[in-house]
Amino acid sequence: MAEINIMETIPDKMVIPLKQHNGDVCEPLVSKGEVVKVGQKIGECPSDRCAAIHSSVCGEVVSVEESSHPSGNRINSVVIQPVEETECEDFTPFKDSGREQLISVIKEAGIVENYGTPTHLVLNPPDCDIDTVLINATASEWVGHNYETPLEYASEMLDSLRLLMKAAGASRGAIVLRNDDEDSIDAFDGLDYEGKTIMVAPLIGKRRVGYYFNDQDTDIIVVSQDKIYGKNIFEYFTYNVTGRKVPFRCTPASVGVAICGVKSAKALNDLVNTGMPYIETVVTVSGQVNNPQRLLVKIGTSFKDVIEACGDYRGEPAKLISNGVITGVAQYDEEVPVTKMTTSIIVQDKDEVLKDISKDCIHCARCVDVCPVDLIPNRIAALSNQGRFDECRQMHIENCIECGRCSSVCPSKIHVMQLIQYSKEAIARADEDFSEKESSNIKLGCSCGSE
């Protein structure tokens, strides 16, 4: 298994954003001058659309103020000056918890998927029943633990899947691996679990998880498939794994599927067995640093401190990117903190930074050839560039999974994916702005005022 190092040094300052998820900003529970412990809740959820925030260190609150955030915005954050002591809150395990209690403690522990949705909303969505839980282990995220043997990792992931199924009230669950992830496949294949032997089954042709649930006569299976990469893969992933089509503008929950990552699965396992909230995460640091590695860091540590822990920059840095070269976000400040949604930090030098000027499309169709969902990216990008969003919709722009392959192969260096994202955002905002009621200066009904 991949080695994960632990960042032992405590930075001089920790900035813990009160929003590390999609949804509402948490309300601060601490103020300047207060001393906080490791694991102490410092951000309260004002609604169901968020997850609680906890301190990852012991120290004094210096301020509660707006600070730089990896999303590019400034977010209200708790700034803490750590001390050497590591006094912790009294963590209480949650073994033998029922479904409702599990959902509640997941929210209180601040567990969030790396794509931003609070895990309690994934497992317990409003107005939807979940019957199948999938752990997507095909992404480039890593769990924060060094296991003595691969079998230990596999057993813990299966235990985590069982917990997720319990929290969701689901009758079936599957762990989805990558076909080329030989370490993980070897760890699961042949493992005895709950009296049955796990067999990693490949998703080939029309054989989805439903086939293997019946074939192996079990409610938990492990399958493998080709890597699916992109920022918006869930409809495609759901169909590829289960065969269920997610309706337009709906989530996988609408067809009874909950998709979690390995990090949130591990966080739930830790919460149930130790009571520890979500306060640390594994970050893959690569590119122009002296010692690239996977590092377990405390949430709130700045990118700059993480890079220093990796031996500092190699040469002069030109660009800092979080969460992937193609689909990630370039950072304007190395002081931005690691959050629950941070999976990687990439440093590029000036020779790696693309500075090409876009030219006219030559209609080579390379973007069409590589599109995994059979769109015509160059045509959609051209329509988007002209603001013809209705026509983009007619060309099924919502099916784009934002993998970025179109941009990477374009010989004219057209920002195809960015134009598609721009159009998708414009379409979404147009729908949000659509008034459901009549104008305030118009009344329905007859002129006498009756309805």
CSV table of C-alpha atoms in Angstrom, one decimal:
chain,number,residue,atom,x,y,z
A,1,MET,CA,0.0,0.0,0.0
A,2,ALA,CA,1.1,3.6,-0.6
A,3,GLU,CA,3.1,5.0,2.3
A,4,ILE,CA,1.6,8.0,4.1
A,5,ASN,CA,3.7,10.2,6.2
A,6,ILE,CA,2.5,12.3,9.1
A,7,MET,CA,3.2,16.0,9.3
A,8,GLU,CA,4.7,16.2,12.8
A,9,THR,CA,5.5,20.0,13.0
A,10,ILE,CA,2.7,22.3,14.3
A,11,PRO,CA,2.6,25.5,12.3
A,12,ASP,CA,2.6,28.9,14.0
A,13,LYS,CA,-0.8,29.7,12.8
A,14,MET,CA,-3.9,27.6,11.8
A,15,VAL,CA,-6.7,29.1,9.7
A,16,ILE,CA,-9.8,26.9,10.0
A,17,PRO,CA,-12.6,28.0,7.5
A,18,LEU,CA,-16.1,27.9,8.8
A,19,LYS,CA,-17.2,26.6,5.5
A,20,GLN,CA,-15.5,23.4,4.1
A,21,HIS,CA,-18.5,22.0,2.2
A,22,ASN,CA,-21.2,23.0,-0.3
A,23,GLY,CA,-23.9,24.8,1.6
A,24,ASP,CA,-24.2,27.3,4.4
A,25,VAL,CA,-21.4,28.8,6.4
A,26,CYS,CA,-21.2,27.6,10.0
A,27,GLU,CA,-21.6,30.1,12.9
A,28,PRO,CA,-18.6,30.5,15.1
A,29,LEU,CA,-18.8,29.1,18.6
A,30,VAL,CA,-15.6,30.8,19.8
A,31,SER,CA,-14.2,34.3,20.0
A,32,LYS,CA,-10.8,36.0,20.3
A,33,GLY,CA,-8.9,35.0,23.4
A,34,GLU,CA,-10.6,31.7,24.0
A,35,VAL,CA,-8.4,28.6,24.4
A,36,VAL,CA,-9.6,25.6,22.3
A,37,LYS,CA,-8.7,21.9,22.5
A,38,VAL,CA,-8.1,19.3,19.8
A,39,GLY,CA,-11.5,18.2,18.5
A,40,GLN,CA,-13.5,21.0,20.1
A,41,LYS,CA,-16.4,22.1,18.0
A,42,ILE,CA,-15.8,25.7,16.9
A,43,GLY,CA,-18.5,26.1,14.1
A,44,GLU,CA,-22.2,25.3,14.5
A,45,CYS,CA,-24.5,24.3,11.7
A,46,PRO,CA,-27.3,26.9,11.1
A,47,SER,CA,-29.1,24.4,8.9
A,48,ASP,CA,-29.0,20.8,7.5
A,49,ARG,CA,-27.0,22.0,4.5
A,50,CYS,CA,-23.7,22.1,6.3
A,51,ALA,CA,-21.4,20.1,8.6
A,52,ALA,CA,-19.9,21.1,11.9
A,53,ILE,CA,-16.3,22.5,12.2
A,54,HIS,CA,-13.8,21.4,14.8
A,55,SER,CA,-10.4,22.6,15.9
A,56,SER,CA,-7.6,20.4,14.8
A,57,VAL,CA,-5.1,21.8,17.3
A,58,CYS,CA,-4.9,23.0,20.9
A,59,GLY,CA,-4.3,26.8,21.2
A,60,GLU,CA,-5.6,30.3,21.5
A,61,VAL,CA,-8.1,31.9,19.2
A,62,VAL,CA,-6.4,34.9,17.7
A,63,SER,CA,-9.3,36.2,15.6
A,64,VAL,CA,-12.5,35.2,13.8
A,65,GLU,CA,-12.2,36.9,10.4
A,66,GLU,CA,-12.5,36.5,6.7
A,67,SER,CA,-9.5,34.7,5.2
A,68,SER,CA,-8.2,33.3,1.9
A,69,HIS,CA,-9.9,30.0,0.9
A,70,PRO,CA,-8.9,27.4,-1.7
A,71,SER,CA,-12.2,28.1,-3.5
A,72,GLY,CA,-10.9,31.6,-4.4
A,73,ASN,CA,-13.3,33.4,-2.1
A,74,ARG,CA,-12.7,34.8,1.3
A,75,ILE,CA,-14.5,32.8,4.0
A,76,ASN,CA,-15.1,33.6,7.7
A,77,SER,CA,-12.5,31.6,9.5
A,78,VAL,CA,-11.2,30.9,13.0
A,79,VAL,CA,-7.5,31.8,13.3
A,80,ILE,CA,-5.7,29.8,16.1
A,81,GLN,CA,-2.2,30.2,17.5
A,82,PRO,CA,-1.3,26.6,18.5
A,83,VAL,CA,0.5,25.7,21.7
A,84,GLU,CA,2.7,22.7,22.3
A,85,GLU,CA,0.3,20.9,24.6
A,86,THR,CA,-2.2,18.6,22.8
A,87,GLU,CA,-5.1,18.6,25.2
A,88,CYS,CA,-8.0,16.9,23.5
A,89,GLU,CA,-11.8,16.8,24.0
A,90,ASP,CA,-13.1,13.6,25.5
A,91,PHE,CA,-14.0,11.6,22.5
A,92,THR,CA,-16.9,9.1,22.9
A,93,PRO,CA,-17.2,6.1,20.6
A,94,PHE,CA,-20.5,5.5,18.9
A,95,LYS,CA,-20.6,1.7,18.6
A,96,ASP,CA,-24.0,0.1,18.5
A,97,SER,CA,-25.6,3.3,17.4
A,98,GLY,CA,-28.9,3.2,15.5
A,99,ARG,CA,-29.5,4.7,12.1
A,100,GLU,CA,-30.8,8.1,13.3
A,101,GLN,CA,-28.0,8.5,15.8
A,102,LEU,CA,-25.4,7.7,13.1
A,103,ILE,CA,-26.8,10.4,10.8
A,104,SER,CA,-26.8,12.9,13.7
A,105,VAL,CA,-23.2,12.1,14.8
A,106,ILE,CA,-21.9,12.2,11.2
A,107,LYS,CA,-23.3,15.7,10.9
A,108,GLU,CA,-21.9,16.7,14.3
A,109,ALA,CA,-18.5,15.2,13.5
A,110,GLY,CA,-18.3,17.4,10.3
A,111,ILE,CA,-17.7,14.5,7.9
A,112,VAL,CA,-17.8,15.8,4.3
A,113,GLU,CA,-17.3,14.1,0.9
A,114,ASN,CA,-14.3,15.4,-1.0
A,115,TYR,CA,-16.7,16.8,-3.7
A,116,GLY,CA,-18.2,19.0,-1.0
A,117,THR,CA,-21.5,17.5,0.0
A,118,PRO,CA,-21.9,16.8,3.7
A,119,THR,CA,-22.0,13.0,4.1
A,120,HIS,CA,-25.2,13.0,6.2
A,121,LEU,CA,-27.0,14.5,3.3
A,122,VAL,CA,-25.6,11.9,0.9
A,123,LEU,CA,-26.8,9.1,3.2
A,124,ASN,CA,-30.0,10.6,4.3
A,125,PRO,CA,-31.2,12.9,1.4
A,126,PRO,CA,-34.6,14.6,1.7
A,127,ASP,CA,-37.5,12.9,-0.1
A,128,CYS,CA,-35.3,10.0,-1.3
A,129,ASP,CA,-34.7,6.4,0.0
A,130,ILE,CA,-31.3,4.9,-0.5
A,131,ASP,CA,-31.0,1.2,-1.2
A,132,THR,CA,-27.4,1.0,-2.5
A,133,VAL,CA,-24.3,2.6,-1.1
A,134,LEU,CA,-21.2,2.8,-3.3
A,135,ILE,CA,-17.7,3.6,-2.0
A,136,ASN,CA,-15.9,5.2,-5.0
A,137,ALA,CA,-12.3,4.0,-4.5
A,138,THR,CA,-11.3,4.9,-8.1
A,139,ALA,CA,-10.4,8.5,-7.3
A,140,SER,CA,-6.9,9.7,-6.4
A,141,GLU,CA,-7.7,10.2,-2.7
A,142,TRP,CA,-6.1,8.3,0.2
A,143,VAL,CA,-7.1,7.3,3.6
A,144,GLY,CA,-5.1,8.6,6.6
A,145,HIS,CA,-3.6,5.6,8.1
A,146,ASN,CA,-0.6,3.3,7.6
A,147,TYR,CA,-1.8,-0.3,7.6
A,148,GLU,CA,0.4,-3.2,8.6
A,149,THR,CA,-1.0,-5.4,5.9
A,150,PRO,CA,-3.2,-4.7,2.8
A,151,LEU,CA,-5.8,-7.1,4.3
A,152,GLU,CA,-6.1,-4.7,7.3
A,153,TYR,CA,-7.0,-1.9,4.9
A,154,ALA,CA,-9.5,-4.1,3.0
A,155,SER,CA,-11.2,-5.3,6.2
A,156,GLU,CA,-11.6,-1.7,7.5
A,157,MET,CA,-13.0,-0.5,4.3
A,158,LEU,CA,-15.6,-3.3,4.3
A,159,ASP,CA,-16.5,-2.4,7.9
A,160,SER,CA,-16.8,1.2,6.8
A,161,LEU,CA,-19.1,0.2,4.0
A,162,ARG,CA,-21.3,-1.7,6.5
A,163,LEU,CA,-21.5,1.4,8.7
A,164,LEU,CA,-22.5,3.6,5.7
A,165,MET,CA,-25.2,1.1,4.7
A,166,LYS,CA,-26.5,1.2,8.2
A,167,ALA,CA,-26.6,5.0,8.3
A,168,ALA,CA,-28.3,5.1,4.9
A,169,GLY,CA,-30.8,2.3,5.6
A,170,ALA,CA,-29.5,0.6,2.5
A,171,SER,CA,-29.8,-3.1,1.8
A,172,ARG,CA,-26.7,-3.4,-0.5
A,173,GLY,CA,-23.3,-1.9,-0.8
A,174,ALA,CA,-20.3,-2.1,-3.1
A,175,ILE,CA,-16.7,-0.9,-3.1
A,176,VAL,CA,-15.6,0.2,-6.6
A,177,LEU,CA,-11.9,-0.1,-7.4
A,178,ARG,CA,-9.9,0.8,-10.5
A,179,ASN,CA,-9.0,-1.9,-12.9
A,180,ASP,CA,-5.3,-0.8,-12.8
A,181,ASP,CA,-5.1,-0.6,-9.0
A,182,GLU,CA,-3.4,-3.9,-8.4
A,183,ASP,CA,-2.6,-3.3,-4.8
A,184,SER,CA,-6.2,-2.7,-3.8
A,185,ILE,CA,-7.5,-5.6,-5.9
A,186,ASP,CA,-4.9,-7.9,-4.3
A,187,ALA,CA,-6.0,-6.7,-0.8
A,188,PHE,CA,-9.7,-7.5,-1.3
A,189,ASP,CA,-9.6,-10.5,-3.6
A,190,GLY,CA,-9.8,-13.7,-1.6
A,191,LEU,CA,-10.4,-11.9,1.8
A,192,ASP,CA,-12.7,-13.8,4.2
A,193,TYR,CA,-15.3,-11.4,5.5
A,194,GLU,CA,-18.4,-12.2,7.5
A,195,GLY,CA,-18.1,-15.9,6.6
A,196,LYS,CA,-17.8,-15.3,2.8
A,197,THR,CA,-14.9,-15.0,0.5
A,198,ILE,CA,-14.7,-11.6,-1.3
A,199,MET,CA,-14.1,-11.9,-5.1
A,200,VAL,CA,-13.3,-8.7,-6.9
A,201,ALA,CA,-15.6,-8.7,-10.0
A,202,PRO,CA,-14.9,-6.6,-13.1
A,203,LEU,CA,-17.7,-4.5,-14.5
A,204,ILE,CA,-17.7,-5.7,-18.1
A,205,GLY,CA,-20.3,-5.1,-20.8
A,206,LYS,CA,-23.8,-5.0,-19.3
A,207,ARG,CA,-22.8,-6.7,-16.0
A,208,ARG,CA,-23.5,-4.2,-13.3
A,209,VAL,CA,-23.4,-4.6,-9.5
A,210,GLY,CA,-26.9,-6.0,-9.5
A,211,TYR,CA,-25.7,-9.1,-11.4
A,212,TYR,CA,-22.9,-9.7,-8.9
A,213,PHE,CA,-25.1,-9.2,-5.9
A,214,ASN,CA,-27.2,-12.1,-7.2
A,215,ASP,CA,-24.4,-14.2,-8.5
A,216,GLN,CA,-22.4,-14.0,-5.3
A,217,ASP,CA,-25.6,-14.2,-3.1
A,218,THR,CA,-24.4,-11.4,-0.8
A,219,ASP,CA,-25.3,-7.8,0.1
A,220,ILE,CA,-21.6,-6.6,0.0
A,221,ILE,CA,-19.4,-6.9,-3.1
A,222,VAL,CA,-16.2,-5.4,-4.5
A,223,VAL,CA,-16.0,-4.6,-8.2
A,224,SER,CA,-13.5,-2.9,-10.5
A,225,GLN,CA,-13.9,-0.7,-13.5
A,226,ASP,CA,-11.9,1.7,-15.7
A,227,LYS,CA,-10.9,5.0,-14.1
A,228,ILE,CA,-13.5,7.7,-14.4
A,229,TYR,CA,-12.0,11.2,-14.0
A,230,GLY,CA,-13.8,14.4,-13.8
A,231,LYS,CA,-15.5,17.0,-11.6
A,232,ASN,CA,-19.0,16.0,-12.3
A,233,ILE,CA,-19.0,12.2,-12.7
A,234,PHE,CA,-21.8,11.0,-10.5
A,235,GLU,CA,-24.5,10.5,-13.1
A,236,TYR,CA,-22.1,8.7,-15.3
A,237,PHE,CA,-20.6,6.8,-12.4
A,238,THR,CA,-24.0,5.7,-11.2
A,239,TYR,CA,-25.1,4.4,-14.6
A,240,ASN,CA,-21.8,2.7,-15.2
A,241,VAL,CA,-21.9,0.8,-11.9
A,242,THR,CA,-25.6,0.2,-11.3
A,243,GLY,CA,-27.2,0.7,-14.7
A,244,ARG,CA,-29.6,3.3,-13.3
A,245,LYS,CA,-30.1,6.5,-15.2
A,246,VAL,CA,-30.1,9.6,-13.1
A,247,PRO,CA,-32.8,12.1,-14.3
A,248,PHE,CA,-31.7,15.5,-15.6
A,249,ARG,CA,-30.7,17.9,-12.8
A,250,CYS,CA,-31.1,15.2,-10.2
A,251,THR,CA,-28.6,13.5,-7.9
A,252,PRO,CA,-27.9,9.7,-7.6
A,253,ALA,CA,-30.1,9.7,-4.6
A,254,SER,CA,-33.1,10.1,-6.9
A,255,VAL,CA,-32.4,6.5,-8.1
A,256,GLY,CA,-31.6,5.2,-4.6
A,257,VAL,CA,-27.8,5.4,-4.8
A,258,ALA,CA,-25.5,7.1,-2.3
A,259,ILE,CA,-21.8,7.6,-3.4
A,260,CYS,CA,-19.2,8.1,-0.7
A,261,GLY,CA,-15.4,8.4,-0.9
A,262,VAL,CA,-12.7,6.4,0.9
A,263,LYS,CA,-11.9,9.3,3.1
A,264,SER,CA,-15.4,9.8,4.4
A,265,ALA,CA,-15.8,6.1,4.9
A,266,LYS,CA,-12.6,6.0,7.0
A,267,ALA,CA,-13.7,9.1,8.9
A,268,LEU,CA,-17.0,7.4,9.8
A,269,ASN,CA,-15.1,4.3,10.9
A,270,ASP,CA,-12.8,6.4,13.2
A,271,LEU,CA,-15.8,8.3,14.5
A,272,VAL,CA,-17.7,5.1,15.5
A,273,ASN,CA,-14.7,3.4,17.1
A,274,THR,CA,-12.9,6.3,18.7
A,275,GLY,CA,-15.3,9.3,18.6
A,276,MET,CA,-12.8,11.5,16.8
A,277,PRO,CA,-14.4,14.2,14.5
A,278,TYR,CA,-13.0,15.0,11.0
A,279,ILE,CA,-9.9,17.1,11.8
A,280,GLU,CA,-7.2,15.8,9.6
A,281,THR,CA,-6.8,14.6,6.0
A,282,VAL,CA,-4.3,13.1,3.6
A,283,VAL,CA,-2.9,15.4,0.9
A,284,THR,CA,-0.8,14.3,-2.1
A,285,VAL,CA,1.9,16.8,-2.7
A,286,SER,CA,3.6,16.7,-6.1
A,287,GLY,CA,5.4,18.7,-8.7
A,288,GLN,CA,8.3,21.1,-8.0
A,289,VAL,CA,8.9,20.2,-4.4
A,290,ASN,CA,12.0,18.6,-3.0
A,291,ASN,CA,10.2,15.6,-1.4
A,292,PRO,CA,6.9,14.8,-3.0
A,293,GLN,CA,4.8,12.5,-0.8
A,294,ARG,CA,1.4,11.8,0.7
A,295,LEU,CA,1.1,13.6,3.9
A,296,LEU,CA,-1.4,13.4,6.8
A,297,VAL,CA,-2.0,17.0,7.8
A,298,LYS,CA,-4.3,18.8,10.3
A,299,ILE,CA,-7.1,20.7,8.6
A,300,GLY,CA,-6.3,24.4,8.7
A,301,THR,CA,-2.6,24.0,7.9
A,302,SER,CA,-1.6,26.4,5.2
A,303,PHE,CA,-0.4,25.2,1.7
A,304,LYS,CA,2.9,27.0,2.5
A,305,ASP,CA,3.5,25.0,5.7
A,306,VAL,CA,2.6,21.7,3.9
A,307,ILE,CA,5.1,22.4,1.1
A,308,GLU,CA,7.8,23.3,3.7
A,309,ALA,CA,7.1,19.9,5.3
A,310,CYS,CA,7.9,18.4,1.9
A,311,GLY,CA,11.3,20.0,1.7
A,312,ASP,CA,10.1,23.3,0.3
A,313,TYR,CA,9.9,24.4,-3.4
A,314,ARG,CA,12.4,23.0,-5.9
A,315,GLY,CA,13.4,26.1,-7.8
A,316,GLU,CA,11.2,29.0,-8.3
A,317,PRO,CA,7.4,28.2,-8.2
A,318,ALA,CA,5.2,29.6,-10.9
A,319,LYS,CA,1.8,28.1,-10.2
A,320,LEU,CA,0.1,26.4,-7.2
A,321,ILE,CA,-2.9,24.2,-7.9
A,322,SER,CA,-5.2,22.3,-5.6
A,323,ASN,CA,-7.1,19.0,-6.5
A,324,GLY,CA,-5.7,18.2,-9.9
A,325,VAL,CA,-3.9,19.8,-12.8
A,326,ILE,CA,-6.8,19.6,-15.3
A,327,THR,CA,-9.8,20.0,-13.1
A,328,GLY,CA,-8.3,21.7,-10.0
A,329,VAL,CA,-8.2,25.4,-8.9
A,330,ALA,CA,-5.1,27.6,-9.3
A,331,GLN,CA,-4.3,29.3,-6.0
A,332,TYR,CA,-3.6,33.0,-5.7
A,333,ASP,CA,-2.1,32.7,-2.2
A,334,GLU,CA,0.1,30.1,-0.7
A,335,GLU,CA,-1.4,30.9,2.7
A,336,VAL,CA,-4.7,29.2,1.8
A,337,PRO,CA,-5.5,26.4,4.3
A,338,VAL,CA,-6.0,22.7,3.7
A,339,THR,CA,-9.7,21.9,4.1
A,340,LYS,CA,-11.8,18.7,4.1
A,341,MET,CA,-12.1,19.1,0.3
A,342,THR,CA,-8.3,19.3,-0.3
A,343,THR,CA,-7.0,16.1,-1.9
A,344,SER,CA,-3.8,17.3,-3.6
A,345,ILE,CA,-1.3,20.2,-4.0
A,346,ILE,CA,0.6,20.5,-7.2
A,347,VAL,CA,3.5,23.0,-7.8
A,348,GLN,CA,4.5,23.9,-11.3
A,349,ASP,CA,7.5,25.9,-12.5
A,350,LYS,CA,7.4,28.5,-15.3
A,351,ASP,CA,8.1,25.9,-18.0
A,352,GLU,CA,5.1,23.8,-17.0
A,353,VAL,CA,2.6,26.7,-17.0
A,354,LEU,CA,0.7,26.8,-20.3
A,355,LYS,CA,0.9,30.2,-21.9
A,356,ASP,CA,-0.4,29.3,-25.4
A,357,ILE,CA,-2.7,31.6,-27.2
A,358,SER,CA,-6.0,30.1,-28.4
A,359,LYS,CA,-6.5,29.9,-32.1
A,360,ASP,CA,-9.5,29.2,-34.3
A,361,CYS,CA,-10.9,25.6,-34.2
A,362,ILE,CA,-9.5,23.5,-37.1
A,363,HIS,CA,-12.3,20.9,-36.7
A,364,CYS,CA,-9.9,18.1,-36.2
A,365,ALA,CA,-12.4,16.3,-33.9
A,366,ARG,CA,-9.8,15.2,-31.4
A,367,CYS,CA,-12.0,16.4,-28.6
A,368,VAL,CA,-14.9,14.3,-29.9
A,369,ASP,CA,-12.7,11.3,-30.0
A,370,VAL,CA,-11.7,11.5,-26.4
A,371,CYS,CA,-15.0,12.6,-24.9
A,372,PRO,CA,-16.1,9.7,-22.6
A,373,VAL,CA,-19.8,10.7,-22.8
A,374,ASP,CA,-20.0,11.2,-26.6
A,375,LEU,CA,-20.5,14.9,-26.8
A,376,ILE,CA,-19.3,17.3,-29.5
A,377,PRO,CA,-17.1,19.6,-27.2
A,378,ASN,CA,-15.8,21.9,-29.9
A,379,ARG,CA,-19.3,22.8,-31.1
A,380,ILE,CA,-20.6,23.3,-27.6
A,381,ALA,CA,-17.6,25.5,-26.7
A,382,ALA,CA,-18.2,27.7,-29.7
A,383,LEU,CA,-21.9,28.1,-28.8
A,384,SER,CA,-20.9,28.9,-25.3
A,385,ASN,CA,-18.4,31.5,-26.4
A,386,GLN,CA,-21.3,33.2,-28.4
A,387,GLY,CA,-23.7,33.1,-25.4
A,388,ARG,CA,-26.0,30.7,-27.2
A,389,PHE,CA,-26.8,28.7,-24.0
A,390,ASP,CA,-30.2,27.4,-25.2
A,391,GLU,CA,-28.4,25.6,-28.1
A,392,CYS,CA,-25.8,24.3,-25.6
A,393,ARG,CA,-28.6,22.7,-23.7
A,394,GLN,CA,-30.0,21.2,-26.8
A,395,MET,CA,-26.6,19.5,-27.3
A,396,HIS,CA,-26.9,18.0,-23.9
A,397,ILE,CA,-24.2,20.0,-22.2
A,398,GLU,CA,-25.3,18.9,-18.8
A,399,ASN,CA,-23.9,15.4,-19.6
A,400,CYS,CA,-20.4,16.8,-19.6
A,401,ILE,CA,-18.4,15.2,-16.6
A,402,GLU,CA,-15.8,18.0,-16.9
A,403,CYS,CA,-12.8,15.6,-17.2
A,404,GLY,CA,-10.8,18.1,-19.3
A,405,ARG,CA,-9.7,15.6,-22.0
A,406,CYS,CA,-11.1,17.9,-24.7
A,407,SER,CA,-8.9,20.9,-23.6
A,408,SER,CA,-5.8,18.8,-23.1
A,409,VAL,CA,-5.9,17.3,-26.7
A,410,CYS,CA,-7.0,20.5,-28.5
A,411,PRO,CA,-4.2,21.6,-31.0
A,412,SER,CA,-5.7,25.1,-31.2
A,413,LYS,CA,-5.3,25.4,-27.4
A,414,ILE,CA,-9.0,26.4,-27.0
A,415,HIS,CA,-10.2,26.4,-23.4
A,416,VAL,CA,-12.9,23.9,-24.3
A,417,MET,CA,-13.7,22.7,-20.8
A,418,GLN,CA,-13.7,26.2,-19.3
A,419,LEU,CA,-16.2,27.4,-21.9
A,420,ILE,CA,-18.4,24.4,-21.2
A,421,GLN,CA,-18.2,25.1,-17.5
A,422,TYR,CA,-19.1,28.8,-18.1
A,423,SER,CA,-22.2,27.8,-20.1
A,424,LYS,CA,-23.3,25.2,-17.5
A,425,GLU,CA,-23.0,27.9,-14.8
A,426,ALA,CA,-25.0,30.4,-16.9
A,427,ILE,CA,-27.8,27.9,-17.5
A,428,ALA,CA,-27.9,26.9,-13.8
A,429,ARG,CA,-28.1,30.6,-12.8
A,430,ALA,CA,-30.8,31.3,-15.4
A,431,ASP,CA,-33.0,28.6,-13.8
A,432,GLU,CA,-32.3,29.9,-10.3
A,433,ASP,CA,-33.3,33.4,-11.4
A,434,PHE,CA,-36.5,32.3,-13.1
A,435,SER,CA,-39.4,33.8,-11.2
A,436,GLU,CA,-42.1,31.3,-10.2
A,437,LYS,CA,-44.7,34.1,-9.6
A,438,GLU,CA,-46.0,36.9,-11.7
A,439,SER,CA,-44.5,40.4,-11.6
A,440,SER,CA,-45.5,42.4,-8.6
A,441,ASN,CA,-47.2,45.0,-10.8
A,442,ILE,CA,-49.4,42.3,-12.4
A,443,LYS,CA,-52.2,40.5,-10.7
A,444,LEU,CA,-53.8,37.3,-11.9
A,445,GLY,CA,-57.6,37.1,-12.1
A,446,CYS,CA,-60.2,39.6,-13.3
A,447,SER,CA,-59.9,43.4,-13.0
A,448,CYS,CA,-62.1,43.4,-9.8
A,449,GLY,CA,-59.2,41.8,-8.0
A,450,SER,CA,-60.7,38.4,-7.3
A,451,GLU,CA,-58.5,35.4,-7.9
